[in-house]
Each structure stands twice: as structure tokens, then as C-alpha cells.
Coordinates of C-alpha atoms and ligand atoms in Angstrom, one line a residue:
X1 CA 0.0 0.0 0.0
X2 CA 1.2 3.5 -0.7
X3 CA 1.1 6.3 1.9
X4 CA -2.2 7.7 0.6
X5 CA -3.9 4.2 0.9
X6 CA -2.4 3.7 4.4
X7 CA -3.9 7.0 5.5
X8 CA -7.3 6.1 4.0
X9 CA -7.3 2.8 5.8
X10 CA -6.3 4.3 9.2
X11 CA -8.9 7.0 8.8
X12 CA -11.6 4.4 8.5
X13 CA -10.3 2.3 11.4
X14 CA -10.0 5.3 13.7
X15 CA -13.3 6.9 12.5
X16 CA -11.2 10.0 11.8
X17 CA -11.4 12.9 9.4
X18 CA -8.7 15.2 8.1
X19 CA -9.2 19.0 8.1
X20 CA -6.7 21.2 6.3
X21 CA -6.1 24.9 6.0
X22 CA -5.8 26.5 2.6
X23 CA -2.0 27.0 3.1
X24 CA -1.2 23.3 3.3
X25 CA 0.9 21.8 0.5
X26 CA -1.2 20.5 -2.4
X27 CA -0.9 16.8 -1.6
X28 CA -2.3 17.4 1.9
X29 CA -5.1 19.5 0.6
X30 CA -6.0 16.7 -1.9
X31 CA -6.4 14.0 0.8
X32 CA -8.2 16.2 3.3
X33 CA -12.0 15.7 3.9
X34 CA -12.4 19.4 4.3
X35 CA -10.2 22.4 3.3
X36 CA -10.9 25.9 4.3
X37 CA -10.1 29.2 6.0
X38 CA -9.9 29.7 9.8
X39 CA -13.6 30.5 10.1
X40 CA -14.8 27.6 7.8
X41 CA -12.6 25.2 9.7
X42 CA -13.8 26.4 13.1
X43 CA -17.4 26.1 12.0
X44 CA -16.9 22.7 10.4
X45 CA -15.2 21.4 13.6
X46 CA -18.6 21.8 15.4
X47 CA -20.4 19.8 12.7
X48 CA -18.3 16.7 12.1
X49 CA -19.4 13.2 13.2
X50 CA -16.0 11.6 13.9
X51 CA -14.1 10.3 16.9
X52 CA -10.8 11.8 15.8
X53 CA -9.9 15.0 13.9
X54 CA -6.5 15.3 12.4
X55 CA -5.8 18.9 12.0
X56 CA -3.5 19.9 9.1
X57 CA -2.9 23.5 10.1
X58 CA -1.1 25.5 12.8
X59 CA -1.5 25.2 16.6
X60 CA -4.2 27.9 17.2
X61 CA -6.5 26.2 14.6
X62 CA -6.1 22.8 16.2
X63 CA -6.7 24.4 19.6
X64 CA -9.9 26.0 18.4
X65 CA -11.1 22.6 17.2
X66 CA -10.2 21.1 20.6
X67 CA -12.0 23.9 22.5
X68 CA -15.1 23.4 20.4
X69 CA -14.9 19.6 20.7
X70 CA -14.0 18.6 24.3
X71 CA -15.2 15.0 23.7
X72 CA -13.2 14.4 20.5
X73 CA -9.6 13.5 20.0
X74 CA -7.9 16.3 18.2
X75 CA -4.5 15.6 16.7
X76 CA -1.9 17.9 15.1
X77 CA 0.7 15.9 13.0
X78 CA 3.6 18.2 14.0
X79 CA 4.5 19.7 17.4
X80 CA 6.1 22.7 15.8
X81 CA 3.4 23.7 13.4
X82 CA 3.0 27.1 15.0
X83 CA 1.7 30.5 14.1
X84 CA 4.3 33.2 14.7
X85 CA 1.8 36.0 14.9
X86 CA 0.2 34.5 18.0
X87 CA 3.4 35.1 19.9
X88 CA 2.8 38.9 19.7
X89 CA 0.2 38.7 22.4
X90 CA 0.3 37.5 26.0
X91 CA -2.4 37.4 28.7
X92 CA -0.3 40.0 30.7
X93 CA -0.4 42.4 27.8
X94 CA -4.1 42.1 27.4
X95 CA -4.6 42.7 31.1
X96 CA -2.4 45.8 30.9
X97 CA -4.5 47.3 28.1
X98 CA -7.7 46.4 29.9
X99 CA -6.5 48.4 32.9
X100 CA -5.8 51.4 30.6
X101 CA -9.1 51.1 28.7
X102 CA -11.6 49.6 31.2
X103 CA -14.6 50.4 29.0
X104 CA -13.2 48.8 25.9
X105 CA -14.3 45.4 24.4
X106 CA -11.5 42.9 23.6
X107 CA -11.7 41.4 20.1
X108 CA -9.1 38.8 19.4
X109 CA -8.1 37.4 16.1
X110 CA -8.3 33.6 16.3
X111 CA -4.5 33.7 15.5
X112 CA -3.8 33.8 19.2
X113 CA -3.2 31.3 22.0
X114 CA -6.0 29.8 24.0
X115 CA -5.0 31.6 27.2
X116 CA -5.3 34.9 25.4
X117 CA -8.7 33.9 23.9
X118 CA -9.8 33.1 27.5
X119 CA -9.6 36.9 28.1
X120 CA -11.4 38.0 25.0
X121 CA -15.0 39.2 24.8
X122 CA -15.2 37.7 21.3
X123 CA -12.9 36.3 18.7
X124 CA -12.9 37.0 15.0
X125 CA -11.2 35.8 11.8
X126 CA -10.2 37.8 8.7
X127 CA -13.4 36.7 7.1
X128 CA -15.7 38.2 9.7
X129 CA -13.6 40.8 11.6
X130 CA -15.6 43.9 10.4
X131 CA -19.0 42.2 11.1
X132 CA -17.8 41.1 14.6
X133 CA -16.6 44.6 15.5
X134 CA -19.7 46.3 14.1
X135 CA -22.0 43.9 16.1
X136 CA -20.6 45.2 19.4
X137 CA -22.0 48.0 21.6
X138 CA -18.7 49.3 22.7
X139 CA -17.1 52.4 21.1
X140 CA -13.6 51.4 21.8
X141 CA -12.1 48.1 20.8
X142 CA -8.9 46.5 21.9
X143 CA -7.9 44.4 18.8
X144 CA -5.0 42.0 18.7
X145 CA -2.6 40.7 17.7
X146 CA -2.6 41.7 14.0
X147 CA -2.1 45.4 13.5
X148 CA -2.7 45.1 9.7
X149 CA -6.1 43.5 10.2
X150 CA -6.8 46.1 12.9
X151 CA -6.1 48.8 10.2
X152 CA -8.4 47.0 7.8
X153 CA -11.2 47.0 10.4
X154 CA -10.5 50.6 11.5
X155 CA -11.2 51.7 7.9
X156 CA -14.6 50.0 7.9
X157 CA -16.0 51.0 11.2
X158 CA -16.8 54.1 13.2
X159 CA -15.4 52.6 16.4
X160 CA -12.0 53.4 17.8
X161 CA -9.7 50.4 17.2
X162 CA -6.6 50.1 19.4
X163 CA -4.2 47.5 18.1
X164 CA -2.7 45.4 20.8
X165 CA 0.3 45.4 20.5
X166 CA 0.8 48.3 18.1
X167 CA 3.2 46.2 15.9
X168 CA 1.7 42.7 15.9
X169 CA 2.1 41.1 12.4
X170 CA 2.6 38.0 10.4
X171 CA 6.1 37.7 8.9
X172 CA 4.7 35.9 5.8
X173 CA 2.3 38.7 4.9
X174 CA 4.5 41.7 5.9
X175 CA 7.1 40.6 3.4
X176 CA 4.5 41.1 0.7
X177 CA 4.9 44.7 -0.1
X178 CA 4.1 47.1 -2.9
X179 CA 7.5 46.7 -4.5
X180 CA 7.7 42.9 -4.9
X181 CA 4.2 42.2 -6.1
X182 CA 3.3 42.0 -9.8
X183 CA 0.2 43.9 -11.0
X184 CA -0.7 42.0 -14.3
X185 CA -3.8 40.4 -13.0
X186 CA -6.7 40.8 -10.5
X187 CA -4.9 41.6 -7.2
X188 CA -6.3 39.6 -4.2
X189 CA -4.8 40.8 -0.9
X190 CA -5.2 39.2 2.5
X191 CA -5.9 41.7 5.3
X192 CA -2.8 40.6 7.1
X193 CA -0.8 42.4 4.4
X194 CA 0.6 45.9 5.0
X195 CA -1.8 48.9 4.6
X196 CA 0.0 50.1 1.5
X197 CA -0.6 46.8 -0.3
X198 CA -4.2 46.7 0.9
X199 CA -4.7 50.1 -0.8
X200 CA -3.6 48.7 -4.1
X201 CA -5.9 45.6 -3.9
X202 CA -8.8 44.8 -6.3
X203 CA -10.2 42.8 -3.4
X204 CA -9.2 42.3 0.2
X205 CA -10.3 39.0 1.5
X206 CA -9.7 36.0 3.8
X207 CA -8.4 32.9 2.1
X208 CA -12.0 31.6 1.9
X209 CA -13.1 35.0 0.7
X210 CA -10.6 34.7 -2.2
X211 CA -12.1 31.3 -3.2
X212 CA -15.6 32.9 -3.3
X213 CA -14.4 36.0 -5.1
X214 CA -13.0 34.0 -8.0
X215 CA -16.3 32.2 -8.4
X216 CA -18.0 35.5 -9.0
X217 CA -15.3 37.0 -11.3
X218 CA -14.9 36.6 -15.0
X219 CA -11.2 37.4 -14.9
X220 CA -8.7 34.8 -16.2
X221 CA -5.6 35.8 -14.2
X222 CA -5.2 36.5 -10.4
X223 CA -2.3 37.7 -8.3
X224 CA -2.6 36.1 -4.9
X225 CA -1.1 38.2 -2.1
X226 CA -1.0 35.7 0.8
X227 CA 0.8 32.5 1.6
X228 CA 2.2 30.8 -1.5
X229 CA 0.2 27.5 -1.3
X230 CA -3.1 29.4 -1.4
X231 CA -2.6 29.1 -5.1
X232 CA -2.8 25.2 -4.8
X233 CA -6.3 25.6 -3.3
X234 CA -7.4 28.0 -6.0
X235 CA -6.0 25.8 -8.8
X236 CA -7.9 22.8 -7.4
X237 CA -11.2 24.8 -7.5
X238 CA -10.7 26.6 -10.8
X239 CA -8.3 24.6 -13.1
X240 CA -9.2 26.9 -16.0
X241 CA -7.9 30.1 -14.4
X242 CA -4.4 31.3 -13.8
X243 CA -3.1 32.0 -10.3
X244 CA 0.2 33.6 -9.5
X245 CA 1.6 33.8 -5.9
X246 CA 2.3 37.5 -5.3
X247 CA 5.7 36.5 -4.0
X248 CA 7.1 33.0 -4.3
X249 CA 8.9 33.3 -0.9
X250 CA 5.7 34.0 1.1
X251 CA 5.9 30.7 2.9
X252 CA 4.5 30.0 6.4
X253 CA 7.0 27.6 8.0
X254 CA 4.5 26.5 10.6
X255 CA 2.1 25.3 7.9
X256 CA 4.9 23.5 6.1
X257 CA 5.7 21.2 9.0
X258 CA 2.9 18.9 7.9
X259 CA 3.1 16.4 5.0
X260 CA 1.6 13.0 4.1
X261 CA 4.2 11.0 6.2
X262 CA 3.4 13.1 9.3
X263 CA -0.4 12.6 8.8
X264 CA 0.2 8.9 8.4
X265 CA 2.2 8.8 11.7
X266 CA -0.3 11.0 13.4
X267 CA -3.1 8.5 12.6
X268 CA -1.1 5.4 13.3
X269 CA 0.3 6.6 16.7
X270 CA -2.5 8.9 17.6
X271 CA -0.1 11.9 18.1
X272 CA 0.1 14.7 18.9
X273 CA -3.0 15.2 21.1
X274 CA -4.1 18.8 21.4
X275 CA -5.3 19.5 24.9
X276 CA -6.5 22.8 26.3
X277 CA -6.8 23.1 30.1
X278 CA -10.5 23.0 31.0
X279 CA -10.7 26.3 32.8
X280 CA -9.0 28.1 29.8
X281 CA -11.1 26.2 27.3
X282 CA -14.4 27.0 29.0
X283 CA -13.7 30.8 28.8
X284 CA -12.2 30.7 25.3
X285 CA -15.2 28.7 24.1
X286 CA -17.5 31.5 25.0
X287 CA -15.6 34.0 22.9
X288 CA -15.4 31.6 19.9
X289 CA -19.1 30.6 20.1
X290 CA -20.1 34.3 20.3
X291 CA -18.1 34.8 17.1
X292 CA -19.8 31.9 15.4
X293 CA -23.2 33.3 16.4
X294 CA -22.5 36.7 14.9
X295 CA -21.2 35.4 11.6
Ligands
13P1 P1 -7.7 32.8 6.9 O1 -8.6 32.8 8.0 O2 -7.9 33.8 5.8 O3 -7.5 31.4 6.3 O4 -6.2 33.2 7.4 C1 -5.6 32.5 8.4 C2 -4.2 32.9 8.5 O5 -3.4 32.4 9.3 C3 -3.7 33.8 7.5 O6 -2.3 33.9 7.6
SF4_2 FE1 0.3 32.6 11.4 FE2 1.2 34.0 9.3 FE3 1.4 31.4 9.2 FE4 -1.0 32.7 9.1 S1 0.7 32.8 7.6 S2 -0.6 30.9 10.3 S3 -0.7 34.4 10.5 S4 2.4 32.7 10.7

């Protein structure tokens, strides 16, 4: 049996499903039961009928699935598949800002650790950040950890958005700048990109939003300003269109820790289990479920 067949066999034996983020390498996306953006994956995690979820993505995504499914076994195939952006925020920093702005509401991007989410009033993803913020009563919002997404939201709301911290960012997206991006196609830009590039975009969208945008567009060529392997997802959906990564070196190293061999080992040895302490999970779940209700 080849690796793919072994994975399929183990999946059946374990009653497992594989969920993959849009930034996974092509061969992982192709064997996954479900591929999507952070919001789609979080929502799907509440709907699956399986005993085991193998999460091909980075730590915070697997943690979100674990928080939403305390009775299921959630596995991440690599211990070092992590999101660097999440490191910009700590519970201490959130508490400091809350002291300074006691009337503000805390909105956290899901790209954050579970113990930070436990302090949030509500979470958001890049697909629903504006909707989430505009659904709130507060006039002042503490928004972290992505300052570029905070900028995107600030331009689309009347509320005061305070980025926490002021410089939180993703190294993959901040390396996409106006100088190194080609402009010979429809430019789709992720809101984690710098403000100057957002200003040049034909459309600013989450990775799932990009998939939906192409469906409605008649254009033949798209420049994709986000992680390089997003192009794999788009090619899978629309083989008749042309997709060019805005920059070939926009690679999320956390996402690239996972491959077919690691998924096979994960299913075989049931590793690595993602566990969130119950007291943290119970608080974080409230913030995530509130987001799912709003969107
Ligand atoms: P999406 O929610 O758009 O998939 O983005 C997640 C992410 O980590 C972007 O870097
Ligand atoms: Fe985190 Fe950036 Fe990777 Fe997205 S691309 S998972 S924000 S490090």
C-alpha cells in the first residue's frame, strides 16, 4: 500500500477525518476531507461526526477545534506547526491594556493562544472581523494581535480600534509589499498584508473569501497576495484560471511542518493530542461561540 492508501485505511479504522487549512501543501489539501479558511474550519469542527480530527494546520487552529470539541480526540501531526503571529500577544499584555481602557471590548483574532482567547469578549477571523466589531455595543475596541487586520477593520467601522500590540504582524504577509508584487492580474490581498498593499488591492479577502471572489469574477488571471500555497487551493477549485503567488517566498513555515508522512504517523500513533486546560477552554469557548453566532 502507498502512503495515501495507508492514510485512508487508518482513517476508516479510527473513524477520523482530516481537516486542512488553505495554506497546506497540495498533496495534503487533496487528501483532506475538508479544506478551508480559519472560520470555515472552526465552523466545520462543530459539525463533524468523527471520533478523531487530524488537523493539518497550525497550533491555534487545532486548539480552536479542541476547545469546540472537548469530547473528540484532536491531533496535530507536528508539534512545531505554530503561528508566529500568535506570539505577539500574552495574557499579561491584554490585562495591561484592559486596565488602561476599562470600557473597551476585547476582540481577538483567532490567531492567538487559548489563554489569550480566554480573556477575549469575542474572537474574529479575517473573514468576519468587520462584522464582529460592528456587532458590538462598545465604542472602543482592543484588537489583537494583528495590527494590519486592525487597520483594515478601522477603515470600515466608526469605532475606535486600538491595536494590541501596536506592531503585531505575520512575517509571511508583511514581506508582501508594494515593490515585490506583480500587477498584471486581479490583485487579491489578504488583510494581514501591510496597509500600502491593501490600498492597491482589487479585493481584500480572507483565504476563503478569495475562493468565493474568483467564483463571481470573469477574470482569467489573479495575483494572490498571501501564503504561496493558497494558489494550490485556487487551482484545485478553478483549473481553467491562472493564479500567481504575489511573491514565491511567502511561505508559512508552521504550515509546512505537515506532510503525508506526518499525517500517516499521526493517525497510526494517535499523536500529537491537542489539549487545552478545562478552565481556559471554558472561557475561550464562550468567545469563539459568540463569534460563530455573529457570523
Ligand atoms: P484565513 O482565515 O484567511 O484562512 O487566514 C488564516 C491565516 O493564518 C492567515 O495567515
Ligand atoms: Fe500565522 Fe502568518 Fe502562518 Fe497565518 S501565515 S498561520 S498568520 S504565521
